[in-house]
PDB file of C-alpha atoms in Angstrom:
ATOM      1  CA  MET L 163     -93.629 -66.863  82.315  1.00 89.00           C
ATOM      2  CA  LYS L 164     -94.081 -69.459  79.637  1.00 93.00           C
ATOM      3  CA  PHE L 165     -92.272 -70.644  76.524  1.00 95.00           C
ATOM      4  CA  ARG L 166     -92.507 -73.439  74.098  1.00 95.00           C
ATOM      5  CA  GLY L 167     -91.337 -73.911  70.584  1.00 95.00           C
ATOM      6  CA  LYS L 168     -91.143 -76.561  67.823  1.00 95.00           C
ATOM      7  CA  ILE L 169     -88.875 -77.142  64.919  1.00 94.00           C
ATOM      8  CA  VAL L 170     -89.743 -79.660  62.340  1.00 93.00           C
ATOM      9  CA  ASP L 171     -87.751 -78.575  59.257  1.00 90.00           C
ATOM     10  CA  GLY L 172     -84.497 -80.550  59.029  1.00 88.00           C
ATOM     11  CA  ALA L 173     -82.458 -77.626  57.586  1.00 86.00           C
ATOM     12  CA  CYS L 174     -83.586 -75.329  60.258  1.00 88.00           C
ATOM     13  CA  LEU L 175     -82.756 -77.910  62.995  1.00 90.00           C
ATOM     14  CA  ASN L 176     -79.281 -78.345  61.593  1.00 88.00           C
ATOM     15  CA  HIS L 177     -78.736 -74.608  61.569  1.00 85.00           C
ATOM     16  CA  PHE L 178     -79.912 -74.279  65.148  1.00 89.00           C
ATOM     17  CA  THR L 179     -77.689 -77.077  66.251  1.00 90.00           C
ATOM     18  CA  ARG L 180     -74.673 -75.478  64.511  1.00 85.00           C
ATOM     19  CA  ILE L 181     -75.357 -72.193  66.256  1.00 85.00           C
ATOM     20  CA  SER L 182     -75.596 -73.965  69.656  1.00 88.00           C
ATOM     21  CA  ASN L 183     -72.237 -75.764  68.979  1.00 87.00           C
ATOM     22  CA  MET L 184     -70.620 -72.526  67.975  1.00 82.00           C
ATOM     23  CA  ILE L 185     -71.776 -70.819  71.097  1.00 85.00           C
ATOM     24  CA  ALA L 186     -70.572 -73.715  73.221  1.00 86.00           C
ATOM     25  CA  LYS L 187     -66.966 -73.282  71.839  1.00 81.00           C
ATOM     26  CA  LEU L 188     -67.005 -69.551  72.717  1.00 77.00           C
ATOM     27  CA  ALA L 189     -68.579 -69.411  76.132  1.00 77.00           C
ATOM     28  CA  LYS L 190     -69.054 -71.673  79.045  1.00 85.00           C
ATOM     29  CA  THR L 191     -72.312 -70.060  80.081  1.00 89.00           C
ATOM     30  CA  CYS L 192     -74.627 -67.706  78.247  1.00 90.00           C
ATOM     31  CA  THR L 193     -78.000 -65.866  78.622  1.00 93.00           C
ATOM     32  CA  LEU L 194     -80.898 -66.942  76.520  1.00 94.00           C
ATOM     33  CA  ARG L 195     -83.364 -64.085  75.803  1.00 95.00           C
ATOM     34  CA  ILE L 196     -86.757 -64.961  74.444  1.00 95.00           C
ATOM     35  CA  SER L 197     -89.038 -62.406  72.986  1.00 95.00           C
ATOM     36  CA  PRO L 198     -92.166 -62.776  70.815  1.00 94.00           C
ATOM     37  CA  ASP L 199     -90.145 -62.530  67.561  1.00 91.00           C
ATOM     38  CA  LYS L 200     -86.539 -63.328  68.373  1.00 91.00           C
ATOM     39  CA  LEU L 201     -84.163 -65.528  70.354  1.00 91.00           C
ATOM     40  CA  ASN L 202     -80.944 -64.142  71.491  1.00 90.00           C
ATOM     41  CA  PHE L 203     -77.878 -65.881  72.978  1.00 89.00           C
ATOM     42  CA  ILE L 204     -75.954 -63.264  74.962  1.00 87.00           C
ATOM     43  CA  LEU L 205     -72.622 -63.184  76.859  1.00 79.00           C
ATOM     44  CA  CYS L 206     -71.301 -60.312  78.791  1.00 70.00           C
ATOM     45  CA  ASP L 207     -68.099 -61.402  80.347  1.00 62.00           C
ATOM     46  CA  LYS L 208     -66.918 -58.421  82.493  1.00 56.00           C
ATOM     47  CA  LEU L 209     -63.321 -58.988  83.399  1.00 47.00           C
ATOM     48  CA  ALA L 210     -60.678 -56.428  84.397  1.00 41.00           C
ATOM     49  CA  ASN L 211     -58.279 -57.696  81.734  1.00 46.00           C
ATOM     50  CA  GLY L 212     -61.075 -58.125  79.063  1.00 50.00           C
ATOM     51  CA  GLY L 213     -63.418 -60.960  78.441  1.00 52.00           C
ATOM     52  CA  VAL L 214     -65.685 -62.022  75.568  1.00 57.00           C
ATOM     53  CA  SER L 215     -69.088 -60.605  74.794  1.00 67.00           C
ATOM     54  CA  MET L 216     -71.587 -62.101  72.337  1.00 73.00           C
ATOM     55  CA  TRP L 217     -74.946 -61.026  70.903  1.00 77.00           C
ATOM     56  CA  CYS L 218     -76.522 -63.901  68.787  1.00 79.00           C
ATOM     57  CA  GLU L 219     -80.017 -63.057  67.284  1.00 80.00           C
ATOM     58  CA  LEU L 220     -82.379 -65.441  65.693  1.00 85.00           C
ATOM     59  CA  GLU L 221     -85.596 -64.630  64.055  1.00 86.00           C
ATOM     60  CA  GLN L 222     -87.897 -67.185  65.540  1.00 89.00           C
ATOM     61  CA  GLU L 223     -89.983 -67.516  62.375  1.00 89.00           C
ATOM     62  CA  ASN L 224     -86.899 -68.725  60.369  1.00 87.00           C
ATOM     63  CA  PHE L 225     -86.549 -71.692  62.694  1.00 91.00           C
ATOM     64  CA  PHE L 226     -89.811 -72.559  64.595  1.00 94.00           C
ATOM     65  CA  SER L 227     -93.103 -73.929  63.039  1.00 94.00           C
ATOM     66  CA  GLU L 228     -94.699 -73.387  66.497  1.00 94.00           C
ATOM     67  CA  PHE L 229     -93.697 -70.589  68.933  1.00 95.00           C
ATOM     68  CA  GLN L 230     -95.595 -69.450  72.060  1.00 95.00           C
ATOM     69  CA  MET L 231     -94.197 -67.256  74.993  1.00 94.00           C
ATOM     70  CA  GLU L 232     -95.475 -65.097  77.812  1.00 93.00           C
ATOM     71  CA  GLY L 233     -92.912 -62.894  79.260  1.00 91.00           C
ATOM     72  CA  PHE L 234     -92.286 -61.032  82.582  1.00 90.00           C
ATOM     73  CA  SER L 235     -95.289 -58.765  81.982  1.00 90.00           C
ATOM     74  CA  ALA L 236     -97.360 -57.253  79.201  1.00 88.00           C
ATOM     75  CA  GLU L 237     -94.979 -54.230  79.092  1.00 89.00           C
ATOM     76  CA  ASN L 238     -91.795 -56.335  79.370  1.00 90.00           C
ATOM     77  CA  ASN L 239     -92.775 -59.241  77.286  1.00 94.00           C
ATOM     78  CA  GLU L 240     -89.396 -61.009  77.456  1.00 95.00           C
ATOM     79  CA  ILE L 241     -87.655 -63.876  79.318  1.00 96.00           C
ATOM     80  CA  TYR L 242     -84.029 -63.922  80.312  1.00 96.00           C
ATOM     81  CA  LEU L 243     -82.470 -67.300  81.230  1.00 96.00           C
ATOM     82  CA  GLU L 244     -79.045 -68.200  82.252  1.00 95.00           C
ATOM     83  CA  LEU L 245     -77.659 -71.765  81.075  1.00 94.00           C
ATOM     84  CA  THR L 246     -74.617 -73.695  80.344  1.00 94.00           C
ATOM     85  CA  SER L 247     -73.827 -73.643  76.703  1.00 92.00           C
ATOM     86  CA  GLU L 248     -72.412 -77.066  76.607  1.00 93.00           C
ATOM     87  CA  ASN L 249     -75.648 -78.593  78.019  1.00 94.00           C
ATOM     88  CA  LEU L 250     -77.687 -77.218  75.282  1.00 94.00           C
ATOM     89  CA  SER L 251     -75.127 -78.299  72.639  1.00 92.00           C
ATOM     90  CA  ARG L 252     -75.065 -81.902  74.039  1.00 92.00           C
ATOM     91  CA  ALA L 253     -78.903 -82.064  74.093  1.00 92.00           C
ATOM     92  CA  LEU L 254     -79.106 -80.965  70.422  1.00 92.00           C
ATOM     93  CA  LYS L 255     -76.502 -83.553  69.302  1.00 88.00           C
ATOM     94  CA  THR L 256     -79.151 -86.176  69.741  1.00 86.00           C
ATOM     95  CA  ALA L 257     -81.395 -84.145  67.345  1.00 85.00           C
ATOM     96  CA  GLN L 258     -79.444 -85.023  64.253  1.00 80.00           C
ATOM     97  CA  ASN L 259     -81.667 -86.435  61.600  1.00 80.00           C
ATOM     98  CA  ALA L 260     -84.679 -86.123  64.133  1.00 87.00           C
ATOM     99  CA  ARG L 261     -88.289 -85.883  63.085  1.00 89.00           C
ATOM    100  CA  ALA L 262     -88.884 -82.900  65.315  1.00 92.00           C
ATOM    101  CA  LEU L 263     -87.520 -80.831  68.279  1.00 94.00           C
ATOM    102  CA  LYS L 264     -89.588 -79.254  71.061  1.00 95.00           C
ATOM    103  CA  ILE L 265     -88.110 -76.784  73.539  1.00 96.00           C
ATOM    104  CA  LYS L 266     -90.152 -75.502  76.527  1.00 95.00           C
ATOM    105  CA  LEU L 267     -89.690 -73.788  79.779  1.00 95.00           C
ATOM    106  CA  THR L 268     -90.588 -76.146  82.667  1.00 94.00           C
ATOM    107  CA  ASN L 269     -90.244 -76.484  86.489  1.00 92.00           C
ATOM    108  CA  LYS L 270     -89.089 -79.925  87.736  1.00 88.00           C
ATOM    109  CA  HIS L 271     -88.351 -78.979  91.403  1.00 88.00           C
ATOM    110  CA  PHE L 272     -85.955 -76.320  89.777  1.00 91.00           C
ATOM    111  CA  PRO L 273     -86.264 -74.168  86.559  1.00 94.00           C
ATOM    112  CA  CYS L 274     -85.390 -76.191  83.406  1.00 94.00           C
ATOM    113  CA  LEU L 275     -85.261 -75.781  79.667  1.00 95.00           C
ATOM    114  CA  THR L 276     -86.716 -79.201  78.602  1.00 95.00           C
ATOM    115  CA  VAL L 277     -85.536 -80.345  75.123  1.00 94.00           C
ATOM    116  CA  SER L 278     -87.545 -83.137  73.654  1.00 94.00           C
ATOM    117  CA  VAL L 279     -86.184 -84.856  70.413  1.00 92.00           C
ATOM    118  CA  GLU L 280     -88.695 -86.947  68.416  1.00 90.00           C
ATOM    119  CA  LEU L 281     -86.574 -89.689  66.626  1.00 87.00           C
ATOM    120  CA  PHE L 282     -87.420 -91.836  63.711  1.00 81.00           C
ATOM    121  CA  SER L 283     -88.115 -95.418  64.320  1.00 76.00           C
ATOM    122  CA  MET L 284     -88.223 -98.487  62.294  1.00 75.00           C
ATOM    123  CA  SER L 285     -91.536 -99.497  63.957  1.00 73.00           C
ATOM    124  CA  SER L 286     -94.681 -97.445  64.224  1.00 69.00           C
ATOM    125  CA  SER L 287     -93.874 -96.352  67.750  1.00 74.00           C
ATOM    126  CA  THR L 288     -92.270 -93.020  68.455  1.00 77.00           C
ATOM    127  CA  ARG L 289     -89.054 -92.683  70.296  1.00 86.00           C
ATOM    128  CA  ILE L 290     -88.443 -89.438  72.255  1.00 90.00           C
ATOM    129  CA  ALA L 291     -85.258 -88.318  73.955  1.00 90.00           C
ATOM    130  CA  THR L 292     -85.746 -85.706  76.639  1.00 93.00           C
ATOM    131  CA  HIS L 293     -83.110 -83.492  78.172  1.00 94.00           C
ATOM    132  CA  ASP L 294     -83.764 -81.265  81.233  1.00 94.00           C
ATOM    133  CA  ILE L 295     -81.314 -78.368  81.224  1.00 94.00           C
ATOM    134  CA  PRO L 296     -81.006 -76.487  84.461  1.00 95.00           C
ATOM    135  CA  ILE L 297     -81.363 -72.722  84.147  1.00 95.00           C
ATOM    136  CA  LYS L 298     -81.466 -69.632  86.182  1.00 95.00           C
ATOM    137  CA  VAL L 299     -84.232 -67.053  85.658  1.00 94.00           C
ATOM    138  CA  ILE L 300     -82.575 -63.539  85.427  1.00 94.00           C
ATOM    139  CA  PRO L 301     -84.604 -60.880  87.310  1.00 93.00           C
ATOM    140  CA  ARG L 302     -85.844 -57.859  85.520  1.00 93.00           C
ATOM    141  CA  LYS L 303     -83.468 -55.385  87.373  1.00 92.00           C
ATOM    142  CA  LEU L 304     -80.481 -57.169  85.657  1.00 91.00           C
ATOM    143  CA  TRP L 305     -81.860 -56.940  82.131  1.00 91.00           C
ATOM    144  CA  LYS L 306     -80.165 -53.506  81.490  1.00 88.00           C
ATOM    145  CA  ASP L 307     -76.728 -55.338  81.643  1.00 84.00           C
ATOM    146  CA  LEU L 308     -77.830 -57.607  78.845  1.00 86.00           C
ATOM    147  CA  GLN L 309     -78.624 -55.263  75.987  1.00 83.00           C
ATOM    148  CA  GLU L 310     -77.109 -55.292  72.509  1.00 77.00           C
ATOM    149  CA  PRO L 311     -73.802 -53.440  72.394  1.00 69.00           C
ATOM    150  CA  MET L 312     -73.139 -50.654  69.945  1.00 69.00           C
ATOM    151  CA  VAL L 313     -70.467 -50.983  67.198  1.00 65.00           C
ATOM    152  CA  PRO L 314     -68.902 -47.868  65.884  1.00 64.00           C
ATOM    153  CA  ASP L 315     -68.346 -47.171  62.128  1.00 69.00           C
ATOM    154  CA  PRO L 316     -64.981 -48.615  60.957  1.00 73.00           C
ATOM    155  CA  ASP L 317     -62.053 -46.655  59.658  1.00 74.00           C
ATOM    156  CA  VAL L 318     -60.993 -49.380  57.464  1.00 81.00           C
ATOM    157  CA  SER L 319     -63.065 -52.373  56.177  1.00 81.00           C
ATOM    158  CA  ILE L 320     -61.726 -55.294  54.149  1.00 82.00           C
ATOM    159  CA  TYR L 321     -62.812 -58.739  53.009  1.00 83.00           C
ATOM    160  CA  LEU L 322     -61.073 -61.596  54.708  1.00 81.00           C
ATOM    161  CA  PRO L 323     -59.251 -64.509  52.966  1.00 83.00           C
ATOM    162  CA  VAL L 324     -60.705 -68.009  53.237  1.00 81.00           C
ATOM    163  CA  LEU L 325     -61.113 -68.663  56.979  1.00 79.00           C
ATOM    164  CA  LYS L 326     -59.564 -72.089  56.904  1.00 82.00           C
ATOM    165  CA  THR L 327     -56.440 -70.591  55.384  1.00 86.00           C
ATOM    166  CA  MET L 328     -56.403 -67.823  57.956  1.00 86.00           C
ATOM    167  CA  LYS L 329     -56.905 -70.297  60.837  1.00 87.00           C
ATOM    168  CA  SER L 330     -54.022 -72.373  59.558  1.00 89.00           C
ATOM    169  CA  VAL L 331     -51.752 -69.409  59.506  1.00 90.00           C
ATOM    170  CA  VAL L 332     -52.725 -68.176  62.957  1.00 91.00           C
ATOM    171  CA  GLU L 333     -52.228 -71.544  64.577  1.00 91.00           C
ATOM    172  CA  LYS L 334     -48.646 -71.662  63.330  1.00 91.00           C
ATOM    173  CA  MET L 335     -48.028 -68.170  64.516  1.00 91.00           C
ATOM    174  CA  LYS L 336     -49.335 -69.151  67.875  1.00 90.00           C
ATOM    175  CA  ASN L 337     -46.284 -71.380  68.364  1.00 90.00           C
ATOM    176  CA  ILE L 338     -44.017 -68.323  68.240  1.00 91.00           C
ATOM    177  CA  SER L 339     -46.038 -65.614  69.861  1.00 89.00           C
ATOM    178  CA  SER L 340     -49.137 -65.096  72.066  1.00 88.00           C
ATOM    179  CA  HIS L 341     -49.971 -61.822  70.351  1.00 89.00           C
ATOM    180  CA  LEU L 342     -50.724 -60.868  66.838  1.00 89.00           C
ATOM    181  CA  VAL L 343     -50.786 -57.587  64.872  1.00 88.00           C
ATOM    182  CA  VAL L 344     -53.506 -57.240  62.268  1.00 87.00           C
ATOM    183  CA  GLU L 345     -52.981 -54.544  59.574  1.00 86.00           C
ATOM    184  CA  ALA L 346     -55.255 -53.690  56.803  1.00 86.00           C
ATOM    185  CA  ASN L 347     -55.757 -50.768  54.415  1.00 86.00           C
ATOM    186  CA  ARG L 348     -58.436 -49.518  51.870  1.00 84.00           C
ATOM    187  CA  ASP L 349     -56.409 -51.010  49.048  1.00 88.00           C
ATOM    188  CA  GLY L 350     -57.387 -54.613  49.653  1.00 87.00           C
ATOM    189  CA  GLU L 351     -54.265 -55.438  51.624  1.00 89.00           C
ATOM    190  CA  LEU L 352     -54.229 -57.532  54.909  1.00 89.00           C
ATOM    191  CA  ASN L 353     -51.117 -58.403  57.003  1.00 91.00           C
ATOM    192  CA  LEU L 354     -50.950 -60.908  59.853  1.00 92.00           C
ATOM    193  CA  LYS L 355     -47.674 -60.190  61.780  1.00 92.00           C
ATOM    194  CA  ILE L 356     -45.926 -61.332  64.981  1.00 91.00           C
ATOM    195  CA  GLU L 357     -42.961 -59.833  66.447  1.00 88.00           C
ATOM    196  CA  THR L 358     -40.508 -61.161  69.141  1.00 87.00           C
ATOM    197  CA  GLU L 359     -37.031 -60.322  70.206  1.00 87.00           C
ATOM    198  CA  LEU L 360     -35.698 -63.043  67.940  1.00 86.00           C
ATOM    199  CA  VAL L 361     -37.989 -63.050  64.924  1.00 89.00           C
ATOM    200  CA  CYS L 362     -40.500 -61.027  62.840  1.00 92.00           C
ATOM    201  CA  VAL L 363     -43.004 -63.074  60.694  1.00 92.00           C
ATOM    202  CA  THR L 364     -45.551 -61.441  58.348  1.00 92.00           C
ATOM    203  CA  THR L 365     -48.149 -63.128  56.174  1.00 92.00           C
ATOM    204  CA  HIS L 366     -49.488 -60.821  53.432  1.00 93.00           C
ATOM    205  CA  PHE L 367     -52.833 -61.070  51.544  1.00 90.00           C
ATOM    206  CA  LYS L 368     -53.516 -58.887  48.681  1.00 91.00           C
ATOM    207  CA  ASP L 369     -56.393 -57.934  46.203  1.00 88.00           C
ATOM    208  CA  LEU L 370     -58.965 -58.940  48.967  1.00 86.00           C
ATOM    209  CA  GLY L 371     -61.192 -56.034  48.099  1.00 84.00           C
ATOM    210  CA  ASN L 372     -62.929 -53.474  50.426  1.00 80.00           C
ATOM    211  CA  PRO L 373     -66.685 -53.425  50.925  1.00 78.00           C
ATOM    212  CA  PRO L 374     -68.577 -50.095  50.691  1.00 75.00           C
ATOM    213  CA  LEU L 375     -68.824 -48.338  54.004  1.00 66.00           C
ATOM    214  CA  ALA L 376     -72.190 -47.070  55.418  1.00 58.00           C
ATOM    215  CA  SER L 377     -70.499 -43.813  56.100  1.00 55.00           C
ATOM    216  CA  GLU L 378     -67.683 -42.618  54.162  1.00 54.00           C
ATOM    217  CA  SER L 379     -67.119 -39.500  56.304  1.00 53.00           C
ATOM    218  CA  THR L 380     -64.959 -41.341  58.817  1.00 51.00           C
ATOM    219  CA  SER L 381     -62.300 -42.493  56.236  1.00 51.00           C
ATOM    220  CA  GLN L 382     -62.692 -40.338  53.122  1.00 58.00           C
ATOM    221  CA  ASP L 383     -59.505 -38.439  53.868  1.00 62.00           C
ATOM    222  CA  ARG L 384     -57.429 -41.573  54.644  1.00 67.00           C
ATOM    223  CA  ASN L 385     -54.717 -42.599  52.265  1.00 78.00           C
ATOM    224  CA  PRO L 386     -55.889 -45.957  50.695  1.00 80.00           C
ATOM    225  CA  GLU L 387     -52.436 -47.395  51.238  1.00 81.00           C
ATOM    226  CA  HIS L 388     -52.151 -46.435  54.854  1.00 83.00           C
ATOM    227  CA  MET L 389     -52.330 -49.348  57.208  1.00 82.00           C
ATOM    228  CA  ALA L 390     -54.573 -49.494  60.248  1.00 80.00           C
ATOM    229  CA  GLU L 391     -53.341 -51.965  62.876  1.00 80.00           C
ATOM    230  CA  VAL L 392     -54.561 -53.576  66.202  1.00 80.00           C
ATOM    231  CA  HIS L 393     -52.651 -55.849  68.549  1.00 82.00           C
ATOM    232  CA  ILE L 394     -54.792 -58.850  69.687  1.00 82.00           C
ATOM    233  CA  ASP L 395     -54.629 -62.029  71.653  1.00 84.00           C
ATOM    234  CA  ILE L 396     -53.947 -64.944  69.249  1.00 86.00           C
ATOM    235  CA  ARG L 397     -56.048 -67.144  71.483  1.00 84.00           C
ATOM    236  CA  LYS L 398     -59.056 -64.968  71.189  1.00 79.00           C
ATOM    237  CA  LEU L 399     -58.778 -64.825  67.441  1.00 81.00           C
ATOM    238  CA  LEU L 400     -58.374 -68.629  67.235  1.00 82.00           C
ATOM    239  CA  GLN L 401     -61.316 -68.989  69.516  1.00 76.00           C
ATOM    240  CA  PHE L 402     -63.402 -67.173  66.894  1.00 74.00           C
ATOM    241  CA  LEU L 403     -61.968 -69.000  63.858  1.00 77.00           C
ATOM    242  CA  ALA L 404     -62.333 -72.439  65.631  1.00 71.00           C
ATOM    243  CA  GLY L 405     -65.905 -71.661  66.531  1.00 64.00           C
ATOM    244  CA  GLN L 406     -67.027 -71.080  62.997  1.00 61.00           C
ATOM    245  CA  GLN L 407     -69.801 -73.580  62.073  1.00 54.00           C
ATOM    246  CA  VAL L 408     -71.752 -71.535  59.523  1.00 53.00           C
ATOM    247  CA  ASN L 409     -69.928 -72.240  56.223  1.00 54.00           C
ATOM    248  CA  PRO L 410     -69.501 -68.561  55.424  1.00 52.00           C
ATOM    249  CA  THR L 411     -69.421 -67.280  51.857  1.00 48.00           C
ATOM    250  CA  LYS L 412     -67.931 -63.962  52.761  1.00 52.00           C
ATOM    251  CA  ALA L 413     -65.912 -62.553  55.701  1.00 54.00           C
ATOM    252  CA  LEU L 414     -64.804 -59.035  56.357  1.00 52.00           C
ATOM    253  CA  CYS L 415     -62.596 -57.187  58.848  1.00 56.00           C
ATOM    254  CA  MET L 416     -63.246 -53.811  60.133  1.00 56.00           C
ATOM    255  CA  HIS L 417     -60.739 -51.613  62.081  1.00 52.00           C
ATOM    256  CA  ARG L 418     -61.841 -48.746  64.245  1.00 53.00           C
ATOM    257  CA  ILE L 419     -59.712 -46.267  66.050  1.00 46.00           C
ATOM    258  CA  CYS L 420     -61.742 -44.150  68.558  1.00 43.00           C
ATOM    259  CA  HIS L 421     -60.912 -40.589  69.377  1.00 37.00           C
ATOM    260  CA  SER L 422     -59.653 -41.855  72.765  1.00 40.00           C
ATOM    261  CA  GLY L 423     -57.010 -43.854  70.970  1.00 49.00           C
ATOM    262  CA  LYS L 424     -58.522 -47.209  71.707  1.00 56.00           C
ATOM    263  CA  LYS L 425     -58.531 -49.616  68.794  1.00 61.00           C
ATOM    264  CA  THR L 426     -61.231 -52.100  67.884  1.00 63.00           C
ATOM    265  CA  LEU L 427     -61.056 -55.041  65.318  1.00 67.00           C
ATOM    266  CA  LEU L 428     -64.427 -56.359  64.060  1.00 67.00           C
ATOM    267  CA  LEU L 429     -64.663 -59.534  62.164  1.00 65.00           C
ATOM    268  CA  ARG L 430     -67.775 -60.331  60.289  1.00 63.00           C
ATOM    269  CA  VAL L 431     -68.978 -63.445  58.452  1.00 60.00           C
ATOM    270  CA  GLU L 432     -71.763 -63.677  55.878  1.00 58.00           C
ATOM    271  CA  THR L 433     -73.359 -66.816  54.497  1.00 52.00           C
ATOM    272  CA  ASN L 434     -76.343 -67.686  52.291  1.00 49.00           C
ATOM    273  CA  GLU L 435     -78.153 -69.315  54.980  1.00 49.00           C
ATOM    274  CA  THR L 436     -80.789 -68.016  57.583  1.00 46.00           C
ATOM    275  CA  TYR L 437     -78.650 -66.567  60.320  1.00 48.00           C
ATOM    276  CA  LYS L 438     -75.806 -64.314  61.098  1.00 48.00           C
ATOM    277  CA  VAL L 439     -73.204 -64.085  63.983  1.00 50.00           C
ATOM    278  CA  ARG L 440     -71.134 -61.332  65.386  1.00 52.00           C
ATOM    279  CA  ILE L 441     -68.605 -61.392  68.194  1.00 49.00           C
ATOM    280  CA  LEU L 442     -66.532 -58.987  70.217  1.00 48.00           C
ATOM    281  CA  GLU L 443     -63.608 -59.160  72.628  1.00 43.00           C
ATOM    282  CA  SER L 444     -61.884 -56.516  74.783  1.00 37.00           C
ATOM    283  CA  LEU L 445     -59.176 -56.800  72.889  1.00 36.00           C
ATOM    284  CA  SER L 446     -62.751 -57.126  71.714  1.00 37.00           C
ATOM    285  CA  ILE L 447     -64.644 -59.886  69.996  1.00 34.00           C
ATOM    286  CA  ARG L 448     -67.960 -59.511  68.406  1.00 35.00           C
ATOM    287  CA  TRP L 449     -70.103 -61.684  66.490  1.00 34.00           C
ATOM    288  CA  HIS L 450     -73.204 -60.700  64.603  1.00 35.00           C
ATOM    289  CA  HIS L 451     -75.713 -62.872  62.679  1.00 33.00           C
ATOM    290  CA  MET L 452     -77.939 -61.201  60.023  1.00 32.00           C
ATOM    291  CA  ALA L 453     -78.877 -62.477  56.522  1.00 31.00           C
ATOM    292  CA  GLU L 454     -75.967 -64.378  57.742  1.00 32.00           C
ATOM    293  CA  SER L 455     -73.201 -62.596  59.103  1.00 33.00           C
ATOM    294  CA  SER L 456     -70.662 -63.085  61.788  1.00 34.00           C
ATOM    295  CA  LEU L 457     -68.579 -60.395  63.393  1.00 36.00           C
ATOM    296  CA  PHE L 458     -65.542 -60.716  65.597  1.00 35.00           C
ATOM    297  CA  THR L 459     -64.129 -57.559  67.166  1.00 34.00           C
ATOM    298  CA  MET L 460     -60.864 -57.115  69.067  1.00 33.00           C
ATOM    299  CA  GLY L 461     -60.729 -54.228  71.345  1.00 32.00           C
ATOM    300  CA  PRO L 462     -62.976 -54.350  74.384  1.00 30.00           C
ATOM    301  CA  THR L 463     -64.275 -57.807  74.853  1.00 28.00           C
ATOM    302  CA  TRP L 464     -67.735 -58.741  73.829  1.00 31.00           C
ATOM    303  CA  MET L 465     -69.308 -61.153  71.342  1.00 30.00           C
ATOM    304  CA  ARG L 466     -72.396 -60.920  69.300  1.00 34.00           C
ATOM    305  CA  ILE L 467     -74.340 -63.264  67.127  1.00 33.00           C
ATOM    306  CA  ASN L 468     -77.350 -62.131  65.082  1.00 33.00           C
ATOM    307  CA  GLN L 469     -79.910 -64.068  63.094  1.00 30.00           C
ATOM    308  CA  CYS L 470     -82.112 -62.652  60.512  1.00 29.00           C
ATOM    309  CA  LEU L 471     -82.878 -62.925  56.671  1.00 26.00           C
TER     310      LEU L 471
END
């Protein structure tokens, strides 16, 4: 298996660094999937009481000026690597205002993802900072557990308020309760509510707007003023809000109530840049990144990040 890539565009390098920083805030370890046309950062945290799952997808042509890879085989032309998210984030911090960034798969007595940063110099000589990140190559038989999760169509979908405002509100609510009730309807109303034996606090947002749904059949009979609600762990929601590094221009929230009675909350962020992110948690968190979008789902736990134009 072989892999090497090079980023020379400053904007693409900054975007790639921000994505890495965001993933480091959300997961200690993650899986890097490399295919001929995409890179995916994946997290499948299988815990009895719910964990976080993530799917982050980056179109390699949007970032890399040079990209070469040879996968497991001609039929399975992919590479799956497990690495510590913080190690990659630290390595990329040295790439700020760099001339170029090279990433390649190496073997230095143990498998490594080698990150080489070509730095600007006042002299004619070139300065290069090299980071060897230990990795674990994931065998083919385990790939089936690292596939993109499916997200059901929502019953209610609504645009979110400014995320910094939402984060400030949730941080204050965290001091009172560890759980949060998120309510939304098809009339552009969103409520964040906490309830304890001593106090009930609700923050109301109105006139947020509702995006068109891909399928109207699931909610066409719903009263627009009827609230759909989910109960989530405040820490998981703050984890998503604190991890935002993509300067979103639009964010939306989607509620889904399955036939089994299980509820899911999906938060999605869109920007004008070249990537998207989605996340899920069980209370679920899901992140997805497309023309730039980010999703956060509360229900089962999983996170997804997708990158495309």
